[in-house]
XYZ file of C-alpha atoms in Angstrom:
187
model
C 1.530 -37.799 4.659
C 5.202 -38.611 4.246
C 7.461 -35.787 3.070
C 9.109 -36.440 -0.331
C 12.523 -35.554 1.159
C 13.900 -35.327 4.694
C 12.676 -36.805 7.956
C 9.787 -34.683 9.236
C 7.154 -35.625 11.809
C 4.477 -33.407 10.256
C 4.042 -32.901 6.504
C 0.877 -31.676 4.768
C -0.028 -30.275 1.367
C 0.548 -26.518 1.595
C -3.034 -25.652 0.526
C -4.242 -27.451 3.690
C -2.236 -25.254 6.062
C -2.490 -21.689 4.775
C -2.796 -20.417 8.365
C 0.798 -21.560 8.984
C 2.109 -19.294 6.189
C 2.596 -15.546 5.990
C -0.096 -13.760 4.021
C 1.874 -13.319 0.764
C 2.930 -16.981 0.770
C -0.579 -18.193 1.613
C -1.973 -16.027 -1.202
C 0.570 -17.481 -3.654
C -0.356 -21.049 -2.698
C -4.105 -20.297 -2.785
C -3.817 -18.662 -6.237
C -1.306 -21.204 -7.611
C -1.306 -21.485 -11.434
C 1.746 -23.603 -12.267
C 1.973 -26.921 -14.111
C 2.788 -28.560 -10.764
C -0.456 -29.045 -8.778
C -0.587 -26.911 -5.620
C -1.035 -29.979 -3.418
C 2.438 -31.165 -4.488
C 3.853 -28.211 -2.563
C 4.333 -29.612 0.927
C 4.483 -27.718 4.221
C 6.605 -29.294 6.954
C 6.477 -28.084 10.523
C 9.942 -27.393 11.908
C 11.342 -25.981 15.109
C 12.617 -22.393 14.599
C 15.510 -23.110 16.988
C 16.872 -25.410 14.284
C 16.302 -23.025 11.345
C 19.983 -22.443 10.542
C 21.186 -24.845 7.858
C 23.885 -26.763 9.780
C 21.655 -27.474 12.778
C 18.612 -28.064 10.562
C 20.182 -30.883 8.560
C 21.384 -32.599 11.728
C 17.775 -32.850 12.930
C 15.866 -33.418 9.691
C 18.315 -35.281 7.457
C 21.858 -34.677 6.171
C 20.686 -35.256 2.578
C 18.716 -32.002 2.821
C 21.945 -30.016 2.526
C 22.086 -31.026 -1.162
C 18.342 -30.462 -1.630
C 17.725 -27.124 0.041
C 17.888 -23.636 -1.389
C 18.224 -20.149 -0.009
C 16.194 -17.212 -1.239
C 17.951 -13.880 -0.738
C 16.836 -10.366 -1.572
C 19.283 -8.180 -3.484
C 19.319 -4.525 -4.458
C 20.727 -3.383 -7.794
C 21.566 0.316 -8.138
C 22.143 2.464 -11.200
C 22.121 6.219 -10.781
C 19.328 7.058 -8.348
C 17.274 3.944 -9.164
C 17.173 0.797 -7.045
C 15.786 -2.518 -8.271
C 14.932 -5.202 -5.741
C 15.102 -8.827 -6.832
C 15.212 -12.262 -5.258
C 17.793 -14.951 -5.969
C 17.387 -18.680 -5.333
C 20.474 -20.885 -5.142
C 21.240 -24.214 -3.505
C 22.434 -24.037 0.102
C 25.769 -25.395 -1.071
C 26.334 -22.278 -3.203
C 26.539 -18.525 -2.827
C 24.830 -15.944 -5.001
C 27.129 -14.248 -7.532
C 25.848 -10.793 -6.604
C 28.620 -8.737 -8.196
C 28.689 -10.776 -11.411
C 25.565 -12.576 -12.615
C 23.065 -10.548 -10.568
C 24.569 -7.132 -11.325
C 24.694 -7.885 -15.060
C 21.135 -9.306 -15.187
C 19.710 -6.288 -13.360
C 21.720 -3.848 -15.501
C 23.020 -2.331 -12.282
C 26.231 -0.462 -11.639
C 26.336 -1.921 -8.130
C 24.483 -4.837 -6.508
C 24.408 -5.986 -2.897
C 22.263 -7.909 -0.466
C 19.276 -5.816 0.597
C 19.143 -4.606 4.192
C 17.196 -6.911 6.495
C 14.503 -4.276 7.145
C 14.060 -3.776 3.409
C 13.901 -7.517 2.697
C 11.336 -8.235 5.398
C 9.331 -5.057 4.889
C 9.009 -5.470 1.127
C 8.251 -9.222 1.203
C 6.033 -9.432 4.288
C 8.118 -12.416 5.389
C 10.374 -13.115 8.361
C 14.132 -12.847 8.055
C 15.512 -16.372 7.714
C 12.269 -17.621 6.171
C 12.055 -15.637 2.930
C 10.795 -17.828 0.117
C 10.318 -17.312 -3.627
C 6.580 -18.045 -3.331
C 4.646 -14.838 -2.700
C 7.263 -12.262 -3.604
C 6.167 -8.875 -4.975
C 4.977 -9.466 -8.547
C 7.161 -6.779 -10.144
C 10.395 -8.262 -8.810
C 12.764 -10.275 -10.957
C 13.221 -13.764 -9.490
C 16.588 -15.183 -10.486
C 16.847 -18.953 -10.095
C 19.947 -21.095 -10.469
C 19.412 -24.044 -12.882
C 20.591 -26.503 -10.196
C 17.466 -25.620 -8.175
C 15.120 -26.255 -11.110
C 16.800 -29.604 -11.845
C 15.973 -31.199 -8.468
C 12.812 -33.277 -7.985
C 12.061 -31.453 -4.688
C 13.726 -28.487 -3.004
C 13.411 -27.345 0.602
C 12.886 -23.563 0.943
C 11.554 -21.181 3.556
C 7.846 -20.819 4.253
C 7.819 -17.076 4.910
C 8.469 -17.737 8.611
C 11.373 -19.235 10.509
C 9.007 -21.972 11.710
C 8.157 -24.385 8.928
C 9.534 -25.028 5.453
C 8.121 -25.733 2.033
C 9.088 -28.677 -0.153
C 8.584 -27.572 -3.750
C 9.163 -29.496 -6.994
C 12.224 -27.890 -8.606
C 10.579 -27.215 -11.948
C 7.953 -25.046 -10.222
C 10.550 -22.346 -9.506
C 10.945 -21.635 -13.225
C 7.199 -20.947 -13.451
C 6.928 -18.422 -10.622
C 6.078 -14.813 -11.527
C 9.130 -12.929 -12.793
C 11.294 -16.076 -12.808
C 14.435 -16.228 -14.942
C 16.627 -19.327 -14.801
C 20.121 -17.831 -14.826
C 23.302 -19.819 -15.515
C 26.124 -18.874 -13.164
C 23.846 -17.426 -10.469
C 25.069 -19.905 -7.870
C 28.767 -20.305 -7.195
C 29.708 -23.487 -5.285
C 31.039 -22.853 -1.792
C 34.689 -23.683 -1.355
């Protein structure tokens, strides 16, 4: 199969390669209930040495820079309570943690979650965290620019491999809120 975006040697419908995904991501694909059919979610095999964005786009297509998104885990704190959430913004933007995220979570303070917290709570590898398969109780904040794209490249739960997901599917994930102002363009 040919990938809908990028230049990848190996692309397959995600339901056909569940063994390549971490357990929470595989479970999310297996139990998929969105308006986008699960077989439109595509798994592409990639070399983990090229996982960082700048190197990745050199190998798999410069146009992917405008069509890829990062999923980051944040922690909002108010009093003694901490709320974990995930944020999805285009790779050409940064997450407005201290503005949009803090306000949406009703937190006094918000910051990126520690790596051990992010990986331990998601069951995913650092650098491969994806919005598919996140803990069900978490808010998932998604920038509208992500939802507006026909396909978006995101992590697969591991540093090896990526998922190509129709943008509109992100708005249908459990806990998803499309939030204006979440992504701030990089200077």
